[in-house]
mmCIF file with all atom_site columns, C-alpha atoms in Angstrom:
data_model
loop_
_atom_site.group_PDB
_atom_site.id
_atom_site.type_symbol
_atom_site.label_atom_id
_atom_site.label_alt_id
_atom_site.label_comp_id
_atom_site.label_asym_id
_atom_site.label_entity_id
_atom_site.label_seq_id
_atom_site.pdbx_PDB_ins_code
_atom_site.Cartn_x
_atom_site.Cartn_y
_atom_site.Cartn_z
_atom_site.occupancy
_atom_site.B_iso_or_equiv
_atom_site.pdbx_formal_charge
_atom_site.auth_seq_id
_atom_site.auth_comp_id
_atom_site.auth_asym_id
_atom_site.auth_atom_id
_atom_site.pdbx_PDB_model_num
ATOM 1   C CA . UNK M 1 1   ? 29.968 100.869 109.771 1.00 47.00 ? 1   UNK M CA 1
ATOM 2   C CA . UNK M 1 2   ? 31.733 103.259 111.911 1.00 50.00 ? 2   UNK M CA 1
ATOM 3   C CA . UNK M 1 3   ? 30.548 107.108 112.221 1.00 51.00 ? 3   UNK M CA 1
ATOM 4   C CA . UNK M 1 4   ? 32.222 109.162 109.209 1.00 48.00 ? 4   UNK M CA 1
ATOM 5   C CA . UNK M 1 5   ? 33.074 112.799 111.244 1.00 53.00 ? 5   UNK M CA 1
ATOM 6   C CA . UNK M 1 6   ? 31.999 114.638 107.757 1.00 64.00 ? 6   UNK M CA 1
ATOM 7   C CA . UNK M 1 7   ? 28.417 112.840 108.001 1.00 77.00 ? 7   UNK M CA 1
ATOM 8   C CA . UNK M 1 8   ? 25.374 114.567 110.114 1.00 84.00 ? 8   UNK M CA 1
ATOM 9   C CA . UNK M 1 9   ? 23.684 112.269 112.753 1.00 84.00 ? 9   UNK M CA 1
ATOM 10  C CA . UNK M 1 10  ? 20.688 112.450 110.697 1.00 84.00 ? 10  UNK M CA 1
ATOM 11  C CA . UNK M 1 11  ? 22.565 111.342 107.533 1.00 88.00 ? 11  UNK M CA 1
ATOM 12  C CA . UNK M 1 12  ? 24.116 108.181 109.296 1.00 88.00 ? 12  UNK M CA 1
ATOM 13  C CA . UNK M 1 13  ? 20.942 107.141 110.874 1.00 89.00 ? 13  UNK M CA 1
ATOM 14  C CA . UNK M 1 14  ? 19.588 106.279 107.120 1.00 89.00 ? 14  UNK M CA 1
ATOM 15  C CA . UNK M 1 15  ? 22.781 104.167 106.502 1.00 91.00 ? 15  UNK M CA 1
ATOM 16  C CA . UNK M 1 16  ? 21.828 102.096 109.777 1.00 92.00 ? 16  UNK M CA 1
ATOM 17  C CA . UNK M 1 17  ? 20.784 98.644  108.419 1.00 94.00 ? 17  UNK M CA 1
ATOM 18  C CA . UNK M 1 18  ? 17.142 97.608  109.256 1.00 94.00 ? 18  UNK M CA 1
ATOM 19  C CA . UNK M 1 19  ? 16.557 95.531  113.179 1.00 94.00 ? 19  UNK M CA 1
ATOM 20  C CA . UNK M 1 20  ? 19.632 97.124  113.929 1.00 95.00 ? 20  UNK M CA 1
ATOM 21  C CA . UNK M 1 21  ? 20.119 99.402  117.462 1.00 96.00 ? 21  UNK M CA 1
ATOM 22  C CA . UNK M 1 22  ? 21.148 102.616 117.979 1.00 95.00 ? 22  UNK M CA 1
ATOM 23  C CA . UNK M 1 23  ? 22.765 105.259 121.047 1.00 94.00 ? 23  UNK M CA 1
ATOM 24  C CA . UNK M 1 24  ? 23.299 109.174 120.579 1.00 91.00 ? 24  UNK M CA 1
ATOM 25  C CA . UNK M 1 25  ? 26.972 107.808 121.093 1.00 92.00 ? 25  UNK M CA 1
ATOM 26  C CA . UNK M 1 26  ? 27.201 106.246 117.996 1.00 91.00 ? 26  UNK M CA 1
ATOM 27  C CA . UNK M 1 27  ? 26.371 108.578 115.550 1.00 91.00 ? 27  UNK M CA 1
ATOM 28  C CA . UNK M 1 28  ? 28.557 111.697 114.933 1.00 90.00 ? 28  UNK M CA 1
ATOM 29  C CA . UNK M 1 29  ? 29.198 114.577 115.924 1.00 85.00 ? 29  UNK M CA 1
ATOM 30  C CA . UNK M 1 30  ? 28.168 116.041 119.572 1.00 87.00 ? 30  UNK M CA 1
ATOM 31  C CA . UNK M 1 31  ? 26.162 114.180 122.048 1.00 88.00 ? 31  UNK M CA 1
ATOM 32  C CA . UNK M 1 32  ? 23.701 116.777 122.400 1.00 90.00 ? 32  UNK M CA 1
ATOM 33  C CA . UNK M 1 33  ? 23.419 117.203 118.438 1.00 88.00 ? 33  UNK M CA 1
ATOM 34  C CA . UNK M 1 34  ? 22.871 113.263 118.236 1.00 91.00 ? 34  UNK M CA 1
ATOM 35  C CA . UNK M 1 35  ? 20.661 112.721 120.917 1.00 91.00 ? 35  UNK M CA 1
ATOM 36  C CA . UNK M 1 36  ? 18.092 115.816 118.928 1.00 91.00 ? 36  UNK M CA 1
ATOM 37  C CA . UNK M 1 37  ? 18.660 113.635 115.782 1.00 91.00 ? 37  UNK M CA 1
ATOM 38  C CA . UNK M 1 38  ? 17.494 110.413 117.524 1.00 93.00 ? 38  UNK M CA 1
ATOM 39  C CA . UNK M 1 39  ? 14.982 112.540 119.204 1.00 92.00 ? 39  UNK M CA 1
ATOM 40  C CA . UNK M 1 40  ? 13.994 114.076 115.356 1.00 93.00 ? 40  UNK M CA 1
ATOM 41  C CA . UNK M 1 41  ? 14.044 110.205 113.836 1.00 93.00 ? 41  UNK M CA 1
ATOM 42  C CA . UNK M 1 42  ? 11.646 108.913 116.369 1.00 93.00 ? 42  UNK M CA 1
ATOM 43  C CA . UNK M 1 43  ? 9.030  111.855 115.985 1.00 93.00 ? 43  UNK M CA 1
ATOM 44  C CA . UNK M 1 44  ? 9.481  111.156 112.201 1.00 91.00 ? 44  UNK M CA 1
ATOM 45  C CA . UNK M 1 45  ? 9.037  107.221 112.605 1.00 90.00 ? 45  UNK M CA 1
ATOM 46  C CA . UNK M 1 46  ? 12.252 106.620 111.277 1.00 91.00 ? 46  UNK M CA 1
ATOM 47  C CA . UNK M 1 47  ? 13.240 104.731 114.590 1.00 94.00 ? 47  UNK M CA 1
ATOM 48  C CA . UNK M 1 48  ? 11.346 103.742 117.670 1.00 94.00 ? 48  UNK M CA 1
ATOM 49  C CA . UNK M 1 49  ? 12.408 104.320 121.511 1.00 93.00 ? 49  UNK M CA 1
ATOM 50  C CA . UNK M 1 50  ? 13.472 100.837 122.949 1.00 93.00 ? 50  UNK M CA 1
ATOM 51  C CA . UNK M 1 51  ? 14.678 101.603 126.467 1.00 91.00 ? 51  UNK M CA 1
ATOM 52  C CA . UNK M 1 52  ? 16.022 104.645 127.774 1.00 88.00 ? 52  UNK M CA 1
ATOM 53  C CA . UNK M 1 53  ? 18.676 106.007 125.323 1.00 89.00 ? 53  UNK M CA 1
ATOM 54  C CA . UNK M 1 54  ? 18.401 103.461 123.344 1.00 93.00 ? 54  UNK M CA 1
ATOM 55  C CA . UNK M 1 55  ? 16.284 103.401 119.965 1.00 95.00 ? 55  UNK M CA 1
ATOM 56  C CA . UNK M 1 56  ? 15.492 100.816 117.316 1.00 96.00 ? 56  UNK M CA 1
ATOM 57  C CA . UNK M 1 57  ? 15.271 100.692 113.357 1.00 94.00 ? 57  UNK M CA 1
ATOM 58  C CA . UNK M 1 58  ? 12.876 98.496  112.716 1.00 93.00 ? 58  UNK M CA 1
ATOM 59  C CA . UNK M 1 59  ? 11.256 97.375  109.333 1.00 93.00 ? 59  UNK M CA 1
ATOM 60  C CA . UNK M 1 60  ? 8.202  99.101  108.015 1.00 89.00 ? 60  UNK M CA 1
ATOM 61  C CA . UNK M 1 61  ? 4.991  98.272  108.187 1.00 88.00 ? 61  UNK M CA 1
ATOM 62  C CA . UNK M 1 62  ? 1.581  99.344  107.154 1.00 88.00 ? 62  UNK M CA 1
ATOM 63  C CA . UNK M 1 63  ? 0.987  100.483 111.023 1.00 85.00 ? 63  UNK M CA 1
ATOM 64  C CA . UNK M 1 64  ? 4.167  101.867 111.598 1.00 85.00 ? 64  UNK M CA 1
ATOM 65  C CA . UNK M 1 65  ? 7.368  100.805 112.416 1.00 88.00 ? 65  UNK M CA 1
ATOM 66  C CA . UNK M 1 66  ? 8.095  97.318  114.224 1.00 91.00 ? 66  UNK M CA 1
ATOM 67  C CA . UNK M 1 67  ? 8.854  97.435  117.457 1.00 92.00 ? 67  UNK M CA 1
ATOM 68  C CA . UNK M 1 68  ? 11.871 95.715  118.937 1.00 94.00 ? 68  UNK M CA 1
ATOM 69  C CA . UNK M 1 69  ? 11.829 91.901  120.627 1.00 93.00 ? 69  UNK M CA 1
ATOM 70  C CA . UNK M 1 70  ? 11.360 92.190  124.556 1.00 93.00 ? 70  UNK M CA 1
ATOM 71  C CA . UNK M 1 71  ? 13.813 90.177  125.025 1.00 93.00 ? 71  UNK M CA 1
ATOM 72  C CA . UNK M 1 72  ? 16.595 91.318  122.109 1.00 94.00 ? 72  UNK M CA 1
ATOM 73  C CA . UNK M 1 73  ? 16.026 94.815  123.787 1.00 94.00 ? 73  UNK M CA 1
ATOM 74  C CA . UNK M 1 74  ? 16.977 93.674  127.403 1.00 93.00 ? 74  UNK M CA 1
ATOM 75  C CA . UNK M 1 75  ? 20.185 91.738  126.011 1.00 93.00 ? 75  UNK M CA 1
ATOM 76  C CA . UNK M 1 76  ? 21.297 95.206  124.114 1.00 93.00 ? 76  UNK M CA 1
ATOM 77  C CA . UNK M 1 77  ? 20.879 97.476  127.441 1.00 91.00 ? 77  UNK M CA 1
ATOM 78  C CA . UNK M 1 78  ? 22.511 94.264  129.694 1.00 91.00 ? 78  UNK M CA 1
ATOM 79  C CA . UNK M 1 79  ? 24.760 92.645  127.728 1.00 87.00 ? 79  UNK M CA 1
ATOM 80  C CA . UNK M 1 80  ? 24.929 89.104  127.819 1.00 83.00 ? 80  UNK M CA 1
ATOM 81  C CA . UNK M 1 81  ? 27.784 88.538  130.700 1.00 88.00 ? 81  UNK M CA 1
ATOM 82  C CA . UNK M 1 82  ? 25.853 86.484  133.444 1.00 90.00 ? 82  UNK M CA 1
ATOM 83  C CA . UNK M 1 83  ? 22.288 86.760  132.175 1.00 94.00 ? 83  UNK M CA 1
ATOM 84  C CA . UNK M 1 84  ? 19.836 84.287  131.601 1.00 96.00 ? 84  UNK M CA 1
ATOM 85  C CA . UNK M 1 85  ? 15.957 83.376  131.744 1.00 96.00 ? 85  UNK M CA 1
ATOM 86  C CA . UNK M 1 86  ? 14.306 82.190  134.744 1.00 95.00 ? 86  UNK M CA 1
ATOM 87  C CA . UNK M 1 87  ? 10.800 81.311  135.991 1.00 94.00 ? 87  UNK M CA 1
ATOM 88  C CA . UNK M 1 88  ? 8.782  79.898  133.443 1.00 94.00 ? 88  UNK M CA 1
ATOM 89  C CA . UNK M 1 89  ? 11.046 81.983  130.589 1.00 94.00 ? 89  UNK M CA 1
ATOM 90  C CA . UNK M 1 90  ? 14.097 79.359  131.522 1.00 95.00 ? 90  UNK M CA 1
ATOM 91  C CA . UNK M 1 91  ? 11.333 76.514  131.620 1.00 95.00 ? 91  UNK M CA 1
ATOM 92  C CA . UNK M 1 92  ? 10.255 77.564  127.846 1.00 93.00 ? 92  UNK M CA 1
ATOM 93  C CA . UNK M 1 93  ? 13.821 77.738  126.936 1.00 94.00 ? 93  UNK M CA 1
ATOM 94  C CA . UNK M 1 94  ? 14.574 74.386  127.411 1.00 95.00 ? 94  UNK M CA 1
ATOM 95  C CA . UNK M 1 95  ? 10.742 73.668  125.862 1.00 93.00 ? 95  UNK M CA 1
ATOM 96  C CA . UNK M 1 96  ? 9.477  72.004  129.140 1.00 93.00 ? 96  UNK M CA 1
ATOM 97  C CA . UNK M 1 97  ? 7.106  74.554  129.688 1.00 91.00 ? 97  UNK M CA 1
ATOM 98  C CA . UNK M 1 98  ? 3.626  75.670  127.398 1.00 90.00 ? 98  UNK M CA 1
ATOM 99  C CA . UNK M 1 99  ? 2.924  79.058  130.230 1.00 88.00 ? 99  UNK M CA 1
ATOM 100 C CA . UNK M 1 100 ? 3.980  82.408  128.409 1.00 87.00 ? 100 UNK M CA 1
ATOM 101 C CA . UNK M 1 101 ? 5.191  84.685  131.303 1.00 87.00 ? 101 UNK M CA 1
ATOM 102 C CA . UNK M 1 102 ? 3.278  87.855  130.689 1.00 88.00 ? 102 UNK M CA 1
ATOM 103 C CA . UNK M 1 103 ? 6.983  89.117  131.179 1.00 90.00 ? 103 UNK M CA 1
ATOM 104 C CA . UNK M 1 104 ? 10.322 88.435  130.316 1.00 91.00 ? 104 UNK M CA 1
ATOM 105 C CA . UNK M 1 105 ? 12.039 86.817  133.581 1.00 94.00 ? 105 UNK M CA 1
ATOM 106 C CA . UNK M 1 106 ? 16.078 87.405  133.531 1.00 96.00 ? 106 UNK M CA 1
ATOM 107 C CA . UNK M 1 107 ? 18.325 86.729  136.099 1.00 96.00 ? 107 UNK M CA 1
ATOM 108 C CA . UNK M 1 108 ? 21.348 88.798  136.155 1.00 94.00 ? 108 UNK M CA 1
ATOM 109 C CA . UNK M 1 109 ? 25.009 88.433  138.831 1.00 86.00 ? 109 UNK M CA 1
ATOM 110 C CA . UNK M 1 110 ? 25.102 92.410  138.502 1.00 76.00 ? 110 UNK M CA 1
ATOM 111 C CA . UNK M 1 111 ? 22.927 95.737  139.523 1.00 77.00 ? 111 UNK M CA 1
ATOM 112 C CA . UNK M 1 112 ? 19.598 95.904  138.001 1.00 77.00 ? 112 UNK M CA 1
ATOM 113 C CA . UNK M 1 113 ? 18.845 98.676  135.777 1.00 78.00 ? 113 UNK M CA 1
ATOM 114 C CA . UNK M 1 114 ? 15.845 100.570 135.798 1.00 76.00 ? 114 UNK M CA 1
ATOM 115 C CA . UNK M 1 115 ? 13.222 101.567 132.764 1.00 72.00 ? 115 UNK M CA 1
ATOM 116 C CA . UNK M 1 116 ? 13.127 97.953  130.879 1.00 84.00 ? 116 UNK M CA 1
ATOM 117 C CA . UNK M 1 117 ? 9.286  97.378  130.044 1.00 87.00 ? 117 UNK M CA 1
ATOM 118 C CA . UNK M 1 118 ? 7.969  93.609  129.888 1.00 90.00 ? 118 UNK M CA 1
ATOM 119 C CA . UNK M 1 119 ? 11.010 92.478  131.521 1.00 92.00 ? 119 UNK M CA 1
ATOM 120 C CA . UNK M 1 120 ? 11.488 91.484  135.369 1.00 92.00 ? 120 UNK M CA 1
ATOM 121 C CA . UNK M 1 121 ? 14.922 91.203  136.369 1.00 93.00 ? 121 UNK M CA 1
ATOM 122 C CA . UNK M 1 122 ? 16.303 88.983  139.369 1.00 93.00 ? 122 UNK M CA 1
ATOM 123 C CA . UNK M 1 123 ? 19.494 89.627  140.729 1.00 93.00 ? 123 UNK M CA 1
ATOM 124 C CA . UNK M 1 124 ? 21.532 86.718  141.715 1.00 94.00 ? 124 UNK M CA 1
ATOM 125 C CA . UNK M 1 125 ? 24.756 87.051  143.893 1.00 92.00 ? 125 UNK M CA 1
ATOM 126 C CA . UNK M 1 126 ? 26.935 84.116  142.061 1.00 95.00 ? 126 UNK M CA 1
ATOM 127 C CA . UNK M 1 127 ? 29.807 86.308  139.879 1.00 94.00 ? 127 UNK M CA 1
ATOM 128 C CA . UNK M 1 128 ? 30.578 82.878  139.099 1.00 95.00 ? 128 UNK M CA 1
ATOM 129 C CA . UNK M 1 129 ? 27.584 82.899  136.889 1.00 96.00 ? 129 UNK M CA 1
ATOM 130 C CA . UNK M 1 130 ? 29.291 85.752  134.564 1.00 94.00 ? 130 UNK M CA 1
ATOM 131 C CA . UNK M 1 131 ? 31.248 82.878  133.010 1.00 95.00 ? 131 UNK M CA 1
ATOM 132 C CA . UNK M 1 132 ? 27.716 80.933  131.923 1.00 96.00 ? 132 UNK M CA 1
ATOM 133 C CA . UNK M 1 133 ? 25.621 80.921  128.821 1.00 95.00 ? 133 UNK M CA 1
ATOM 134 C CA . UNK M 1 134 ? 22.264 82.071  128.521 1.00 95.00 ? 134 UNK M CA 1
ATOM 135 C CA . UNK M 1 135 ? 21.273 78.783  128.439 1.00 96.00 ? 135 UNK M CA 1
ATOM 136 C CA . UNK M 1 136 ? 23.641 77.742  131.115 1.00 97.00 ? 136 UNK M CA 1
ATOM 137 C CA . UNK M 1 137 ? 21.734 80.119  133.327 1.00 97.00 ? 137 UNK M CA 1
ATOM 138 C CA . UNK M 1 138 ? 18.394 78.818  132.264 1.00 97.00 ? 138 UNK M CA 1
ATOM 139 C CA . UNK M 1 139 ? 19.419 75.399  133.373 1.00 98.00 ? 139 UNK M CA 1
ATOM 140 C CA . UNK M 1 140 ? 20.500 76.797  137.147 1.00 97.00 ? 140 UNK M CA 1
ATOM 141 C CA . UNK M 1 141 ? 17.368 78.867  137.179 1.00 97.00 ? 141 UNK M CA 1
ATOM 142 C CA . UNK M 1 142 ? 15.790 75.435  136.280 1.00 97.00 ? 142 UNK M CA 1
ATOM 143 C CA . UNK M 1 143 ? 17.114 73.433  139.146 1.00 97.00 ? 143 UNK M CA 1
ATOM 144 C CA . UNK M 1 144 ? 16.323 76.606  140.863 1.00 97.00 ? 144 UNK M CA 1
ATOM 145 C CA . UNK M 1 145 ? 12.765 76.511  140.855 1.00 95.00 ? 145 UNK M CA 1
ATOM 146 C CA . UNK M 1 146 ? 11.708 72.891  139.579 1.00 94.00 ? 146 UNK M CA 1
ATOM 147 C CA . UNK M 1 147 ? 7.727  73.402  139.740 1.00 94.00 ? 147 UNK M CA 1
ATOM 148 C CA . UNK M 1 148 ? 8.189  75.393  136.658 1.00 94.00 ? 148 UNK M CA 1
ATOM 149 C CA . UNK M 1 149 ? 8.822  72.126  134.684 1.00 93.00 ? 149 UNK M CA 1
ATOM 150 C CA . UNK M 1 150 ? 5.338  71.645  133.241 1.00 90.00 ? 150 UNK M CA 1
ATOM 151 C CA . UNK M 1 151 ? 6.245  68.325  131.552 1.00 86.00 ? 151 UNK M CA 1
ATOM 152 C CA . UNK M 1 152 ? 8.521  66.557  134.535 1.00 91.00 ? 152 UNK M CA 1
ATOM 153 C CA . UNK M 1 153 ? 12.198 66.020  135.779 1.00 93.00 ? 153 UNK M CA 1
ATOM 154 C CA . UNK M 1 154 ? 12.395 63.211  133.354 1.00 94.00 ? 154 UNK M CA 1
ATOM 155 C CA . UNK M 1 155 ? 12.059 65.337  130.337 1.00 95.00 ? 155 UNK M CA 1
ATOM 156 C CA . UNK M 1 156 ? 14.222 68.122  131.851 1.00 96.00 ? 156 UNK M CA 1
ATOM 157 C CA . UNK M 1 157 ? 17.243 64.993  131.827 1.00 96.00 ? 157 UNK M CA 1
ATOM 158 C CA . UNK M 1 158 ? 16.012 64.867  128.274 1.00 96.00 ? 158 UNK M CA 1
ATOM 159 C CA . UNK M 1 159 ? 16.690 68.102  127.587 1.00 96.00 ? 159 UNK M CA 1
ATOM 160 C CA . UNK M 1 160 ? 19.721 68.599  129.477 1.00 96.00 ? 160 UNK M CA 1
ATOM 161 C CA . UNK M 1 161 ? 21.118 65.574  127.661 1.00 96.00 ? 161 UNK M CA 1
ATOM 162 C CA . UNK M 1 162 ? 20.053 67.365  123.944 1.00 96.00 ? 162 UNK M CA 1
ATOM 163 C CA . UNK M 1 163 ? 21.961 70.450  125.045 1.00 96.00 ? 163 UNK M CA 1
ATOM 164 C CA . UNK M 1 164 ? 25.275 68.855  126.322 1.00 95.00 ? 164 UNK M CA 1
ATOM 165 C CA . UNK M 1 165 ? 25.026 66.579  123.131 1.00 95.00 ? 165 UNK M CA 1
ATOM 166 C CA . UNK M 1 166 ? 24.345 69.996  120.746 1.00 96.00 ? 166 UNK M CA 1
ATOM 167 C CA . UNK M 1 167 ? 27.240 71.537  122.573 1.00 95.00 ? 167 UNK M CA 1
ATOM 168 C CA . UNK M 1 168 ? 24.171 74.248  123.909 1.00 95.00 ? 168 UNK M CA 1
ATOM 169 C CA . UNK M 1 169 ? 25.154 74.233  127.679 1.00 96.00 ? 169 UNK M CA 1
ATOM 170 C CA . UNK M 1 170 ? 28.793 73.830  129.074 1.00 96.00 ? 170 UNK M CA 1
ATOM 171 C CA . UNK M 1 171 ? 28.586 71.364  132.419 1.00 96.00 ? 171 UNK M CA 1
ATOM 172 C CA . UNK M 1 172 ? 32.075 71.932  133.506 1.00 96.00 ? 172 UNK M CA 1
ATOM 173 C CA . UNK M 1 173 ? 31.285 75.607  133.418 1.00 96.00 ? 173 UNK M CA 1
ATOM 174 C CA . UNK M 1 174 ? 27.997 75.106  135.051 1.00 97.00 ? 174 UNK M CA 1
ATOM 175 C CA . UNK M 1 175 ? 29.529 72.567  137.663 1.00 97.00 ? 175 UNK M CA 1
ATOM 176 C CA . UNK M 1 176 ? 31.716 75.765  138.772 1.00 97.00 ? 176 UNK M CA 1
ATOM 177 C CA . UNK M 1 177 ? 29.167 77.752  139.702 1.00 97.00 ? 177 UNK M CA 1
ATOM 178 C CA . UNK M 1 178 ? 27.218 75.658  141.678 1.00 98.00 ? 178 UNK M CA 1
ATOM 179 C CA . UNK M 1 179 ? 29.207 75.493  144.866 1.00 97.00 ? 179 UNK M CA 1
ATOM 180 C CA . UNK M 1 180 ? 28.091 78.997  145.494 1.00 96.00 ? 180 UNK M CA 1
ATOM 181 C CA . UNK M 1 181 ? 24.233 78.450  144.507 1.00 97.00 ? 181 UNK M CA 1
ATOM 182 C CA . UNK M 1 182 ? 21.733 77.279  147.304 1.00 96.00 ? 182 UNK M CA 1
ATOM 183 C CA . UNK M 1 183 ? 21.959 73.760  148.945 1.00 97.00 ? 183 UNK M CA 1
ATOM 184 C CA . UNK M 1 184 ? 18.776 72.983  146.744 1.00 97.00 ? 184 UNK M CA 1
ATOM 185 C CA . UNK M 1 185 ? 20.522 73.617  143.438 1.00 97.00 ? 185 UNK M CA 1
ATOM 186 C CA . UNK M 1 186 ? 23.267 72.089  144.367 1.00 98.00 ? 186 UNK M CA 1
ATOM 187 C CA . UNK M 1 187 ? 21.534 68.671  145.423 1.00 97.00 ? 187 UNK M CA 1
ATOM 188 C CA . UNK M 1 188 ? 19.582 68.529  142.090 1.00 97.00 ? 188 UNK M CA 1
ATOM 189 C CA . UNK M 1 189 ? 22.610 69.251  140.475 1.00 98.00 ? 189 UNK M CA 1
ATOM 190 C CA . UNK M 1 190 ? 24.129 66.338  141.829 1.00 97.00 ? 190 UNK M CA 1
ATOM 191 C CA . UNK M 1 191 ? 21.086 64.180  140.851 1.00 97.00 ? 191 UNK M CA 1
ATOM 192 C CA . UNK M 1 192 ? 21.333 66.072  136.895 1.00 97.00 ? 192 UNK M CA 1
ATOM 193 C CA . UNK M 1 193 ? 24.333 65.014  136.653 1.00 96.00 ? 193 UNK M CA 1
ATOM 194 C CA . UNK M 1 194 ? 24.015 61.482  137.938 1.00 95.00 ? 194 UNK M CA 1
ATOM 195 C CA . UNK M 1 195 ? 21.320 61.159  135.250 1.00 94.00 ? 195 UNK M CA 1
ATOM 196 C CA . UNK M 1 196 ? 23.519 62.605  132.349 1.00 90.00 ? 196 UNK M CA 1
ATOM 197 C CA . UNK M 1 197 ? 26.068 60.170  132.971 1.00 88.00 ? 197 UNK M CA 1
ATOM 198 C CA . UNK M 1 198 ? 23.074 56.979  133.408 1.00 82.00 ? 198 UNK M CA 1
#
């Protein structure tokens, strides 16, 4: 639903569907008179603060409003051009992995932004990568750092396999971006793919 210029900010914030997100720049009228509406909403518990300039509606519950997902909230502010989970988050994507980083580990191909709580970003200089999945990333961040495979290279082929198969992770893409990852990645690249095509 797009801003109606006869509606207050405060008006259009009710007409915001629930676990949706909201900027001062998308309600109407001024920026300043939109950011005190935002301001107004939050104070009221009508939305919560998710990251700098950026607020939440979330559903009600008996002890307030829900709070936004961790990781939902870092895709809003970054988009989801060239980002993906590493560490033990890309692990646990793929289900190889039972740790639960006490953050969210992203890796991202452009400048990190500051003010993102739980998350811990990793900047990676591949703008090849801005042409990847999330889960495409996952899988480089995978062959990145191996010893976060809990259960073992065999069941990362496994998963790799599932992915391809479900149509979840793009190898031709991926395969383009690894000439300019680390002589590492690239070797257990080469051995992935020797095992996809077993």
């Amino acid at each position: 639903m797009s801003p109606s210029t006869k509606m207050t900010a405060s008006a259009y914030l009710e007409t915001i569907p629930v676990k949706s997100y909201v900027r001062a720049r998308d309600l109407p009228g001024s920026p300043e008179a939109s950011r005190a509406a935002l301001s107004r909403a939050a104070k009221d518990g009508k939305v919560v603060k998710a990251a700098r300039g950026l607020y939440f509606k979330g559903p009600k519950t008996r002890f307030g409003m829900a709070r936004p997902n961790t990781l939902d909230t870092a895709l809003e502010v970054l988009g989801k051009e060239g980002i993906g989970p590493c560490g033990f988050s890309a692990a646990r994507a793929f289900g190889l992995t039972t740790q639960v980083p006490a953050k969210v580990e992203l890796a991202i191909s452009g400048p990190a932004p500051e003010g993102l709580d739980g998350v811990k970003l990793h900047t990676r200089n591949n703008p090849a990568r801005r042409k990847l999945s999330y889960l495409d990333i996952a899988l480089l961040e995978v062959l990145r750092e191996p010893a976060v495979i809990e259960s073992g290279w065999t069941a990362f082929v496994s998963a790799a396999k599932r992915s391809v198969k479900e149509k979840r992770i793009h190898p031709d893409l991926i395969a383009a971006a690894v000439p300019r990852e680390s002589p590492d990645v690239r070797r257990r690249w080469s051995e992935l793919t020797m095992a996809l095509a077993a």
